[in-house]
Short mmCIF file of C-alpha atoms in Angstrom, two decimals:
data_model
loop_
_atom_site.label_atom_id
_atom_site.label_comp_id
_atom_site.label_asym_id
_atom_site.label_seq_id
_atom_site.Cartn_x
_atom_site.Cartn_y
_atom_site.Cartn_z
CA UNK A 1 0.00 0.00 0.00
CA UNK A 2 1.36 3.42 -0.90
CA UNK A 3 2.24 6.02 1.73
CA UNK A 4 1.99 9.71 0.88
CA UNK A 5 4.10 12.11 2.94
CA UNK A 6 4.48 15.88 2.96
CA UNK A 7 7.72 17.72 3.64
CA UNK A 8 9.32 20.99 2.60
CA UNK A 9 10.13 21.69 -1.05
CA UNK A 10 13.91 22.18 -0.86
CA UNK A 11 15.13 21.71 -4.46
CA UNK A 12 12.85 21.58 -7.51
CA UNK A 13 12.25 18.70 -9.87
CA UNK A 14 10.54 15.31 -10.15
CA UNK A 15 12.21 11.95 -9.64
CA UNK A 16 11.18 8.30 -9.46
CA UNK A 17 13.58 5.77 -8.05
CA UNK A 18 14.44 3.25 -5.34
CA UNK A 19 15.05 4.05 -1.70
CA UNK A 20 18.55 3.86 -0.25
CA UNK A 21 18.40 4.45 3.50
CA UNK A 22 21.42 6.17 5.03
CA UNK A 23 22.17 6.82 8.67
CA UNK A 24 25.44 8.77 8.46
CA UNK A 25 27.89 8.03 11.19
CA UNK A 26 30.16 11.01 10.49
CA UNK A 27 31.50 12.06 13.86
CA UNK A 28 29.52 9.33 15.65
CA UNK A 29 31.49 6.24 14.81
CA UNK A 30 33.64 4.23 17.21
CA UNK A 31 36.40 6.10 18.96
CA UNK A 32 39.76 5.84 17.24
CA UNK A 33 42.53 4.02 19.11
CA UNK A 34 43.60 6.02 22.10
CA UNK A 35 40.36 7.98 22.23
CA UNK A 36 38.60 5.89 24.84
CA UNK A 37 37.71 6.89 28.37
CA UNK A 38 41.32 7.03 29.57
CA UNK A 39 42.89 10.41 28.88
CA UNK A 40 46.02 10.42 26.73
CA UNK A 41 48.84 12.87 26.15
CA UNK A 42 47.18 16.23 25.20
CA UNK A 43 50.15 17.21 23.03
CA UNK A 44 49.99 14.00 21.01
CA UNK A 45 46.22 14.26 20.78
CA UNK A 46 46.43 17.84 19.48
CA UNK A 47 48.98 16.76 16.88
CA UNK A 48 46.52 14.10 15.70
CA UNK A 49 43.72 16.67 15.72
CA UNK A 50 45.68 19.13 13.58
CA UNK A 51 46.58 16.39 11.11
CA UNK A 52 42.91 15.34 10.84
CA UNK A 53 41.83 18.98 10.44
CA UNK A 54 44.39 19.49 7.64
CA UNK A 55 43.14 16.33 5.94
CA UNK A 56 39.50 17.48 6.15
CA UNK A 57 40.40 20.95 4.86
CA UNK A 58 42.18 19.45 1.86
CA UNK A 59 39.19 17.18 1.15
CA UNK A 60 36.76 20.10 1.34
CA UNK A 61 38.91 22.27 -0.92
CA UNK A 62 39.02 19.46 -3.46
CA UNK A 63 35.24 19.05 -3.23
CA UNK A 64 34.88 22.80 -3.68
CA UNK A 65 36.62 22.65 -7.05
CA UNK A 66 34.47 19.72 -8.19
CA UNK A 67 31.23 21.41 -7.13
CA UNK A 68 32.26 24.73 -8.73
CA UNK A 69 32.42 23.02 -12.09
CA UNK A 70 29.11 21.20 -11.60
CA UNK A 71 26.94 23.66 -9.67
CA UNK A 72 28.60 27.07 -9.88
CA UNK A 73 30.80 28.93 -7.46
CA UNK A 74 28.00 30.24 -5.21
CA UNK A 75 27.18 26.67 -4.18
CA UNK A 76 30.86 25.75 -4.05
CA UNK A 77 31.58 28.69 -1.72
CA UNK A 78 29.77 26.78 1.04
CA UNK A 79 32.50 24.16 0.94
CA UNK A 80 35.20 26.83 0.78
CA UNK A 81 33.87 28.33 3.99
CA UNK A 82 33.82 24.88 5.60
CA UNK A 83 37.42 24.30 4.52
CA UNK A 84 38.49 27.42 6.41
CA UNK A 85 36.40 26.35 9.38
CA UNK A 86 38.28 23.03 9.62
CA UNK A 87 41.39 24.86 10.86
CA UNK A 88 39.60 27.55 12.85
CA UNK A 89 41.88 28.61 15.72
CA UNK A 90 38.99 29.10 18.18
CA UNK A 91 37.78 25.56 17.51
CA UNK A 92 41.29 24.21 17.98
CA UNK A 93 41.66 26.14 21.25
CA UNK A 94 38.43 24.68 22.62
CA UNK A 95 39.49 21.16 21.61
CA UNK A 96 42.82 21.66 23.41
CA UNK A 97 41.07 22.97 26.53
CA UNK A 98 38.86 19.89 26.65
CA UNK A 99 41.85 17.60 26.11
CA UNK A 100 43.67 19.16 29.04
CA UNK A 101 40.61 18.42 31.17
CA UNK A 102 40.86 14.75 30.26
CA UNK A 103 38.28 14.51 27.47
CA UNK A 104 39.11 11.88 24.82
CA UNK A 105 40.04 13.40 21.47
CA UNK A 106 37.10 12.46 19.23
CA UNK A 107 34.67 13.39 21.98
CA UNK A 108 36.49 16.70 22.50
CA UNK A 109 36.09 17.49 18.80
CA UNK A 110 32.37 16.77 18.91
CA UNK A 111 31.83 18.72 22.13
CA UNK A 112 33.84 21.72 20.89
CA UNK A 113 31.87 21.73 17.66
CA UNK A 114 28.55 21.47 19.46
CA UNK A 115 29.46 24.35 21.78
CA UNK A 116 30.34 26.59 18.82
CA UNK A 117 27.21 25.50 16.93
CA UNK A 118 25.00 26.21 19.94
CA UNK A 119 26.28 29.80 20.07
CA UNK A 120 25.40 30.26 16.40
CA UNK A 121 21.99 28.61 16.87
CA UNK A 122 21.15 31.24 19.46
CA UNK A 123 21.72 34.18 17.10
CA UNK A 124 18.86 35.98 15.38
CA UNK A 125 20.56 36.33 12.00
CA UNK A 126 19.41 33.39 9.80
CA UNK A 127 22.67 33.37 7.82
CA UNK A 128 24.73 32.94 10.98
CA UNK A 129 22.34 30.33 12.33
CA UNK A 130 22.92 28.34 9.16
CA UNK A 131 26.62 28.29 10.00
CA UNK A 132 25.75 26.06 12.96
CA UNK A 133 24.97 23.19 10.58
CA UNK A 134 28.28 23.80 8.84
CA UNK A 135 30.18 23.65 12.14
CA UNK A 136 28.54 20.32 12.98
CA UNK A 137 29.33 19.03 9.50
CA UNK A 138 33.00 20.01 9.70
CA UNK A 139 33.62 18.76 13.23
CA UNK A 140 31.77 15.55 12.36
CA UNK A 141 34.16 15.06 9.44
CA UNK A 142 37.18 15.68 11.67
CA UNK A 143 35.90 13.19 14.27
CA UNK A 144 35.19 10.66 11.51
CA UNK A 145 38.71 11.15 10.11
CA UNK A 146 40.10 10.35 13.57
CA UNK A 147 37.94 7.21 13.64
CA UNK A 148 39.21 5.95 10.31
CA UNK A 149 37.27 7.84 7.67
CA UNK A 150 33.83 9.10 6.80
CA UNK A 151 31.14 6.94 5.28
CA UNK A 152 30.16 8.13 1.81
CA UNK A 153 26.47 8.53 0.93
CA UNK A 154 25.32 5.35 -0.82
CA UNK A 155 24.10 5.15 -4.41
CA UNK A 156 23.38 1.43 -4.83
CA UNK A 157 20.89 1.83 -7.70
CA UNK A 158 20.92 3.56 -11.06
CA UNK A 159 17.90 5.49 -9.81
CA UNK A 160 18.75 6.00 -6.12
CA UNK A 161 16.50 8.10 -3.91
CA UNK A 162 18.66 8.83 -0.88
CA UNK A 163 16.67 8.85 2.37
CA UNK A 164 18.33 10.01 5.60
CA UNK A 165 17.56 11.65 8.96
CA UNK A 166 19.47 14.73 7.71
CA UNK A 167 22.23 15.27 5.18
CA UNK A 168 25.19 17.59 5.73
CA UNK A 169 26.34 19.90 2.92
CA UNK A 170 29.60 18.05 2.38
CA UNK A 171 27.68 14.79 1.89
CA UNK A 172 25.51 16.41 -0.82
CA UNK A 173 28.70 17.51 -2.56
CA UNK A 174 29.95 13.91 -2.57
CA UNK A 175 26.83 12.39 -4.12
CA UNK A 176 27.11 10.42 -7.33
CA UNK A 177 24.89 12.71 -9.42
CA UNK A 178 24.75 10.09 -12.16
CA UNK A 179 22.95 7.66 -9.86
CA UNK A 180 21.23 9.76 -7.16
CA UNK A 181 17.91 10.98 -8.53
CA UNK A 182 16.57 12.71 -5.39
CA UNK A 183 17.13 13.38 -1.70
CA UNK A 184 14.55 13.02 1.08
CA UNK A 185 15.38 13.85 4.70
CA UNK A 186 13.34 13.67 7.89
CA UNK A 187 14.90 16.91 9.15
CA UNK A 188 16.35 20.05 7.65
CA UNK A 189 14.69 22.77 5.61
CA UNK A 190 14.58 24.69 2.36
CA UNK A 191 17.06 27.37 3.46
CA UNK A 192 19.81 24.96 4.51
CA UNK A 193 23.15 24.84 2.75
CA UNK A 194 22.41 21.20 1.88
CA UNK A 195 19.31 22.41 0.02
CA UNK A 196 21.30 25.10 -1.80
CA UNK A 197 23.86 22.52 -2.94
CA UNK A 198 21.11 20.15 -4.07
CA UNK A 199 19.58 22.96 -6.18
CA UNK A 200 22.95 23.77 -7.69
CA UNK A 201 23.53 20.13 -8.59
CA UNK A 202 20.03 19.77 -10.04
CA UNK A 203 18.96 17.07 -7.56
CA UNK A 204 15.30 17.30 -6.45
CA UNK A 205 15.04 17.38 -2.67
CA UNK A 206 12.34 17.24 -0.03
CA UNK A 207 13.42 18.00 3.53
CA UNK A 208 11.63 18.04 6.86
CA UNK A 209 9.65 14.98 5.70
CA UNK A 210 8.55 13.54 9.02
CA UNK A 211 7.84 9.81 8.96
CA UNK A 212 9.85 8.96 5.86
CA UNK A 213 12.36 6.82 7.78
CA UNK A 214 9.54 4.72 9.19
CA UNK A 215 7.59 4.51 5.92
CA UNK A 216 10.38 3.49 3.56
CA UNK A 217 12.46 0.34 3.47
CA UNK A 218 15.55 -0.37 1.41
CA UNK A 219 14.77 -0.74 -2.28
CA UNK A 220 11.21 0.62 -2.13
CA UNK A 221 9.94 2.56 -5.12
CA UNK A 222 9.72 6.27 -4.21
CA UNK A 223 8.28 9.19 -6.18
CA UNK A 224 9.65 12.60 -5.17
CA UNK A 225 8.11 15.96 -6.07
CA UNK A 226 10.68 18.61 -5.18
CA UNK A 227 8.35 21.38 -6.38
CA UNK A 228 5.48 20.52 -4.04
CA UNK A 229 7.53 18.92 -1.25
CA UNK A 230 5.62 15.62 -1.47
CA UNK A 231 6.90 12.03 -1.33
CA UNK A 232 5.05 8.88 -2.37
CA UNK A 233 6.49 5.63 -0.98
CA UNK A 234 5.60 2.34 -2.75
CA UNK A 235 3.20 3.94 -5.25
CA UNK A 236 0.43 1.75 -6.64
CA UNK A 237 0.86 0.87 -10.34
CA UNK A 238 -1.66 3.51 -11.42
CA UNK A 239 0.01 6.13 -9.20
CA UNK A 240 3.45 5.25 -10.56
CA UNK A 241 2.26 5.46 -14.16
CA UNK A 242 0.65 8.86 -13.52
CA UNK A 243 3.89 10.11 -11.98
CA UNK A 244 5.90 8.85 -14.95
CA UNK A 245 3.62 10.84 -17.24
CA UNK A 246 4.30 13.95 -15.12
CA UNK A 247 8.06 13.37 -15.43
CA UNK A 248 7.74 13.03 -19.21
CA UNK A 249 5.66 16.21 -19.45
CA UNK A 250 8.23 18.09 -17.35
CA UNK A 251 11.00 16.93 -19.69
CA UNK A 252 9.00 18.08 -22.72
CA UNK A 253 8.36 21.45 -21.09
CA UNK A 254 12.06 21.90 -20.32
CA UNK A 255 12.91 21.14 -23.95
CA UNK A 256 10.31 23.65 -25.10
CA UNK A 257 11.73 26.35 -22.85
CA UNK A 258 15.24 25.62 -24.11
CA UNK A 259 14.07 26.35 -27.66
CA UNK A 260 13.19 29.90 -26.58
CA UNK A 261 16.77 30.66 -25.57
CA UNK A 262 17.73 32.74 -28.59
CA UNK A 263 14.34 34.37 -29.11
CA UNK A 264 13.68 37.90 -27.82
CA UNK A 265 11.34 38.56 -24.90
CA UNK A 266 8.71 40.51 -26.85
CA UNK A 267 5.09 40.63 -25.74
CA UNK A 268 2.28 39.57 -28.04
CA UNK A 269 1.58 43.26 -28.68
CA UNK A 270 5.19 44.08 -29.60
CA UNK A 271 6.81 45.46 -26.43
CA UNK A 272 10.43 44.36 -25.87
CA UNK A 273 11.57 43.52 -22.33
CA UNK A 274 15.21 42.73 -21.61
CA UNK A 275 15.80 39.61 -19.50
CA UNK A 276 19.04 39.53 -17.53
CA UNK A 277 20.60 37.34 -14.85
CA UNK A 278 21.43 37.90 -11.20
CA UNK A 279 24.86 36.40 -10.50
CA UNK A 280 27.22 36.09 -7.56
CA UNK A 281 30.29 34.65 -9.32
CA UNK A 282 31.84 34.91 -12.77
CA UNK A 283 31.67 31.13 -13.14
CA UNK A 284 27.88 31.38 -13.23
CA UNK A 285 27.96 33.36 -16.49
CA UNK A 286 27.85 30.18 -18.55
CA UNK A 287 24.55 29.15 -16.96
CA UNK A 288 23.18 32.64 -17.61
CA UNK A 289 24.07 32.47 -21.31
CA UNK A 290 22.65 28.97 -21.64
CA UNK A 291 19.39 30.25 -20.13
CA UNK A 292 19.21 33.05 -22.70
CA UNK A 293 20.25 36.01 -20.53
CA UNK A 294 20.80 39.23 -22.44
CA UNK A 295 23.19 40.52 -19.81
CA UNK A 296 23.82 40.58 -16.08
CA UNK A 297 21.36 42.84 -14.30
CA UNK A 298 22.89 42.34 -10.86
CA UNK A 299 26.33 41.01 -9.96
CA UNK A 300 26.51 40.78 -6.17
CA UNK A 301 30.07 41.59 -5.15
CA UNK A 302 29.57 40.75 -1.47
CA UNK A 303 29.98 37.04 -2.24
CA UNK A 304 33.67 37.78 -2.86
CA UNK A 305 33.90 39.06 0.70
CA UNK A 306 31.82 36.52 2.63
CA UNK A 307 33.05 33.41 4.46
CA UNK A 308 36.69 34.37 4.61
CA UNK A 309 38.98 35.77 7.31
CA UNK A 310 40.41 38.54 5.11
CA UNK A 311 39.21 41.10 2.58
CA UNK A 312 39.81 40.52 -1.14
CA UNK A 313 42.34 42.90 -2.65
CA UNK A 314 42.12 44.88 -5.87
CA UNK A 315 43.73 42.18 -8.02
CA UNK A 316 41.42 39.43 -6.80
CA UNK A 317 38.38 41.62 -7.42
CA UNK A 318 39.66 42.70 -10.83
CA UNK A 319 40.11 39.08 -11.89
CA UNK A 320 36.51 38.26 -10.96
CA UNK A 321 34.96 41.37 -12.53
CA UNK A 322 37.05 40.97 -15.70
CA UNK A 323 36.03 37.32 -15.97
CA UNK A 324 32.31 38.07 -15.86
CA UNK A 325 32.67 41.06 -18.20
CA UNK A 326 34.57 38.98 -20.77
CA UNK A 327 32.22 36.01 -20.45
CA UNK A 328 29.15 38.17 -21.11
CA UNK A 329 30.65 40.57 -23.70
CA UNK A 330 29.26 42.38 -25.58
CA UNK A 331 26.27 42.13 -23.25
CA UNK A 332 26.12 44.60 -20.33
CA UNK A 333 27.14 43.58 -16.82
CA UNK A 334 25.76 45.59 -13.90
CA UNK A 335 28.05 45.19 -10.89
CA UNK A 336 26.78 46.36 -7.53
CA UNK A 337 29.28 47.91 -5.16
CA UNK A 338 29.78 46.18 -1.83
CA UNK A 339 26.42 45.92 -0.07
CA UNK A 340 26.86 44.86 3.55
CA UNK A 341 25.12 45.68 6.78
CA UNK A 342 21.49 44.93 7.53
CA UNK A 343 21.38 41.14 7.20
CA UNK A 344 24.82 40.74 5.57
CA UNK A 345 28.02 40.71 7.62
CA UNK A 346 31.68 40.11 6.87
CA UNK A 347 33.91 38.08 9.18
CA UNK A 348 36.85 40.29 8.15
CA UNK A 349 34.97 43.53 8.86
CA UNK A 350 33.32 43.57 12.29
CA UNK A 351 30.55 46.16 12.38
CA UNK A 352 29.30 47.97 15.47
CA UNK A 353 26.13 46.59 16.99
CA UNK A 354 23.06 48.56 15.94
CA UNK A 355 19.57 48.45 17.40
CA UNK A 356 18.10 48.33 13.89
CA UNK A 357 20.77 47.44 11.33
CA UNK A 358 18.28 47.56 8.43
CA UNK A 359 17.94 51.28 9.09
CA UNK A 360 21.57 51.78 9.94
CA UNK A 361 25.09 51.91 8.53
CA UNK A 362 24.74 49.74 5.43
CA UNK A 363 25.05 49.79 1.65
CA UNK A 364 26.32 53.04 0.14
CA UNK A 365 26.45 54.69 3.57
CA UNK A 366 29.13 52.34 4.82
CA UNK A 367 30.90 52.15 1.44
CA UNK A 368 31.33 55.93 1.16
CA UNK A 369 32.63 56.13 4.73
CA UNK A 370 35.21 53.39 4.17
CA UNK A 371 37.45 54.39 1.26
CA UNK A 372 39.73 51.50 2.17
CA UNK A 373 36.88 49.30 0.90
CA UNK A 374 35.58 51.57 -1.85
CA UNK A 375 38.77 52.61 -3.65
CA UNK A 376 40.19 49.12 -4.36
CA UNK A 377 36.76 48.04 -5.58
CA UNK A 378 36.40 51.09 -7.84
CA UNK A 379 39.87 50.53 -9.29
CA UNK A 380 39.03 46.89 -10.00
CA UNK A 381 35.69 47.82 -11.60
CA UNK A 382 37.15 50.54 -13.83
CA UNK A 383 39.99 48.29 -14.96
CA UNK A 384 37.49 45.50 -15.74
CA UNK A 385 35.48 47.99 -17.80
CA UNK A 386 38.19 47.78 -20.48
CA UNK A 387 37.21 44.13 -21.03
CA UNK A 388 33.45 44.45 -21.46
CA UNK A 389 30.47 46.70 -20.87
CA UNK A 390 30.57 47.32 -17.11
CA UNK A 391 27.94 49.36 -15.30
CA UNK A 392 28.38 50.34 -11.65
CA UNK A 393 25.35 50.10 -9.35
CA UNK A 394 25.05 51.89 -5.99
CA UNK A 395 22.93 50.18 -3.31
CA UNK A 396 20.65 51.73 -0.67
CA UNK A 397 20.63 55.24 -2.12
CA UNK A 398 18.26 57.60 -0.29
CA UNK A 399 19.58 61.04 -1.23
CA UNK A 400 21.07 62.87 -4.21
CA UNK A 401 24.12 63.81 -2.16
CA UNK A 402 25.12 60.13 -1.91
CA UNK A 403 25.16 59.74 -5.69
CA UNK A 404 27.19 62.92 -6.13
CA UNK A 405 29.74 61.81 -3.52
CA UNK A 406 30.01 58.39 -5.14
CA UNK A 407 30.51 59.82 -8.63
CA UNK A 408 33.14 62.25 -7.37
CA UNK A 409 35.02 59.37 -5.74
CA UNK A 410 34.79 57.22 -8.86
CA UNK A 411 36.00 60.08 -11.07
CA UNK A 412 38.90 60.76 -8.72
CA UNK A 413 39.97 57.12 -8.90
CA UNK A 414 39.42 57.13 -12.66
CA UNK A 415 41.73 60.11 -13.08
CA UNK A 416 44.42 58.26 -11.15
CA UNK A 417 44.12 55.17 -13.34
CA UNK A 418 44.37 57.07 -16.60
CA UNK A 419 44.20 54.81 -19.65
CA UNK A 420 43.90 51.72 -17.46
CA UNK A 421 40.27 52.71 -16.73
CA UNK A 422 37.46 51.84 -19.11
CA UNK A 423 34.16 53.66 -19.68
CA UNK A 424 31.31 53.02 -17.28
CA UNK A 425 27.69 53.92 -16.56
CA UNK A 426 26.54 54.74 -13.05
CA UNK A 427 23.19 53.53 -11.75
CA UNK A 428 21.36 53.56 -8.45
CA UNK A 429 19.21 51.01 -6.71
CA UNK A 430 15.73 52.16 -5.78
CA UNK A 431 15.23 50.23 -2.56
CA UNK A 432 13.84 52.75 -0.11
CA UNK A 433 10.65 54.79 -0.57
CA UNK A 434 12.67 58.03 -0.39
CA UNK A 435 14.47 57.09 -3.61
CA UNK A 436 11.21 56.38 -5.42
CA UNK A 437 9.63 59.59 -4.17
CA UNK A 438 12.66 61.61 -5.28
CA UNK A 439 13.21 59.63 -8.48
CA UNK A 440 12.94 62.76 -10.65
CA UNK A 441 15.91 64.35 -8.88
CA UNK A 442 17.91 61.11 -8.77
CA UNK A 443 17.34 60.49 -12.48
CA UNK A 444 19.35 63.63 -13.21
CA UNK A 445 22.36 62.04 -11.47
CA UNK A 446 22.34 58.52 -12.93
CA UNK A 447 22.43 56.66 -16.22
CA UNK A 448 19.98 53.95 -15.12
CA UNK A 449 17.80 52.76 -12.23
CA UNK A 450 17.51 49.26 -10.79
CA UNK A 451 14.61 48.59 -8.44
CA UNK A 452 15.43 46.22 -5.58
CA UNK A 453 11.93 45.02 -4.80
CA UNK A 454 12.94 42.90 -1.79
CA UNK A 455 13.93 45.93 0.27
CA UNK A 456 11.45 48.32 -1.37
CA UNK A 457 8.56 46.07 -0.32
CA UNK A 458 10.00 45.61 3.16
CA UNK A 459 10.53 49.31 3.81
CA UNK A 460 7.25 50.40 2.21
CA UNK A 461 5.07 47.95 4.13
CA UNK A 462 7.15 47.81 7.33
CA UNK A 463 7.08 44.02 7.10
CA UNK A 464 10.12 41.76 7.37
CA UNK A 465 9.69 39.02 4.76
CA UNK A 466 11.85 36.73 6.92
CA UNK A 467 9.45 37.02 9.86
CA UNK A 468 6.72 34.38 9.47
CA UNK A 469 4.28 36.41 11.54
CA UNK A 470 4.25 39.29 9.05
CA UNK A 471 5.64 37.68 5.88
CA UNK A 472 2.17 37.59 4.31
CA UNK A 473 2.14 41.40 4.33
CA UNK A 474 5.30 41.49 2.21
CA UNK A 475 3.54 41.66 -1.15
CA UNK A 476 5.16 43.26 -4.24
CA UNK A 477 1.67 43.64 -5.74
CA UNK A 478 0.52 45.90 -2.91
CA UNK A 479 -0.84 49.13 -4.48
CA UNK A 480 1.64 51.24 -2.49
CA UNK A 481 4.59 49.29 -3.90
CA UNK A 482 3.25 49.39 -7.46
CA UNK A 483 2.68 53.14 -7.21
CA UNK A 484 6.29 53.67 -6.12
CA UNK A 485 7.49 51.58 -9.06
CA UNK A 486 5.23 53.59 -11.37
CA UNK A 487 6.66 56.87 -10.05
CA UNK A 488 10.20 55.58 -10.53
CA UNK A 489 9.62 54.44 -14.11
CA UNK A 490 7.87 57.68 -15.13
CA UNK A 491 10.66 59.83 -13.67
CA UNK A 492 13.37 57.73 -15.32
CA UNK A 493 11.72 57.70 -18.74
CA UNK A 494 11.17 61.44 -18.58
CA UNK A 495 14.98 61.70 -18.37
CA UNK A 496 15.52 59.03 -21.02
CA UNK A 497 17.09 56.45 -18.71
CA UNK A 498 16.05 52.77 -18.42
CA UNK A 499 14.66 50.99 -15.37
CA UNK A 500 15.37 47.41 -14.33
CA UNK A 501 13.90 45.30 -11.54
CA UNK A 502 16.40 42.94 -9.93
CA UNK A 503 14.58 41.76 -6.80
CA UNK A 504 12.67 38.50 -6.40
CA UNK A 505 9.59 40.07 -8.02
CA UNK A 506 11.40 40.19 -11.40
CA UNK A 507 11.10 36.42 -11.80
CA UNK A 508 7.74 36.00 -10.08
CA UNK A 509 5.07 35.00 -12.64
CA UNK A 510 2.41 36.70 -10.49
CA UNK A 511 4.23 40.04 -10.69
CA UNK A 512 5.75 40.07 -14.18
CA UNK A 513 2.55 41.30 -15.94
CA UNK A 514 2.32 44.28 -13.57
CA UNK A 515 5.99 45.19 -14.07
CA UNK A 516 5.60 45.04 -17.84
CA UNK A 517 2.44 47.13 -17.59
CA UNK A 518 4.26 49.79 -15.58
CA UNK A 519 6.91 50.12 -18.28
CA UNK A 520 9.88 48.40 -16.65
CA UNK A 521 12.57 47.94 -19.32
CA UNK A 522 14.49 45.01 -17.84
CA UNK A 523 13.82 42.08 -15.53
CA UNK A 524 16.83 40.47 -13.85
CA UNK A 525 16.51 37.13 -12.08
CA UNK A 526 18.33 33.85 -11.30
CA UNK A 527 19.38 32.18 -14.58
CA UNK A 528 17.10 29.20 -13.99
CA UNK A 529 14.05 31.49 -13.97
CA UNK A 530 14.77 33.15 -17.34
CA UNK A 531 13.27 30.57 -19.74
CA UNK A 532 9.87 30.51 -17.99
CA UNK A 533 9.86 34.31 -17.69
CA UNK A 534 10.61 34.63 -21.40
CA UNK A 535 7.75 32.31 -22.27
CA UNK A 536 5.42 34.34 -20.07
CA UNK A 537 6.49 37.70 -21.49
CA UNK A 538 6.08 36.44 -25.07
CA UNK A 539 2.53 35.35 -24.28
CA UNK A 540 1.38 38.59 -22.62
CA UNK A 541 -1.35 40.50 -24.38
CA UNK A 542 -2.28 44.13 -23.89
CA UNK A 543 -5.38 42.99 -22.00
CA UNK A 544 -3.19 40.88 -19.66
CA UNK A 545 -0.98 43.78 -18.61
CA UNK A 546 -3.84 46.24 -18.30
CA UNK A 547 -5.66 43.81 -16.01
CA UNK A 548 -2.55 43.48 -13.84
CA UNK A 549 -2.66 47.13 -12.77
CA UNK A 550 -6.37 47.81 -12.99
CA UNK A 551 -7.43 49.98 -10.09
CA UNK A 552 -3.91 51.17 -9.30
#
């Protein structure tokens, strides 16, 4: 008899295969020799710990390179951060302290990791809370290395559906993607790093699926719907056949979308809309081009700065910006200057505690105050502009004076570079209501606008989209938000400058008709969303877009 279960949709896609149950023992295997109850020599134990940590770091760095080629560098950066974590001095100090109190080595590693993870679990910031799972993953790998090695996730069948209590990010990275069709876990969630890696690798995943370990036995047929978060264990013949038909239809739809790649995004009534990609790394440009992107509408530079103990220098930034500019040439690449503060923090740049960081020292405010951050980035951007069409985007602008200060700084740096600097266009993000309300004045200072709907919605409606109690209020189709977008577009077009939308709303099929109706020139979104958005834009009629803003 079939068993239908509901979990959390963590990575999209449909898969039908056979269950392989996995109870990972990483960090929970038998103690390695000398790690029993009797305390050993702390110095010898620490030497063994450092050797195991070096081994784990090397493994993770190797995995990082493999995943970068398969899933892109944003997903691979998770493993890079874990590699650094393996030799974290604070972790090592806590392990040594426990050893000197008589704790056996493998247990000391686990206890030190759990103590560090518990501190992160207690923080409000969701990004930092996610690091707790990474700490447990890394210290589990170190403990497993001490015990003789980590067990690899199984893939016993050509169509394996891996079922586990939870799955750490490093285990996802080690999956045999040729044999593992889907992942189902009893715990975990859609925002975990394991989920992000599964998405990058194209493996459908359902997490938080309570009861799956009890319902499934080894070798059972399992149908996984990563879009809806549902799992069907031992489907009846009719259920299995119906699911196979869904898989076939999905494959046909994907092939149909792929055929749109080189066609323009022009509505049924003749209006052209540019579709661009949001990227975090130059290595993702290939996926953007394969999806049919006409440029990069948002390149997030903060990913160069995250998850590392130091700040990237000018040369490292230049190499990344040049790579994306060359990969996309002659298409435009909009590169946003460093946008930290609020919900984004840098390990290498401790920021003062603020009562309300979303209304504090963030975005362009911080960047203009810290020329040690701004100048190397500007130099790298202007040098990269000789290798493609580079546009510079300023985040969190609220006042004309900020744009003027930024342009003066850029021009000063440009004068110093001389012929090494390429041409550029300067744009501003419209993320706060003040920018939309003063769009006519700001349009006189910029060459383009880019509307960041995530923050614009949040600030307009005073609703944090990450807070489940008020998330329902965070609606980009709220009349107040649409009116601010309308004001922005009208002011920009009066000055002859284009307007893009680069927030989540740009790829949302519910919102796209309204954005087209309001005259937005460009929609920028994750590469995977471009084909469906192009199909939708090409099907829009004049009646469709008029209906989307009726009553505004």
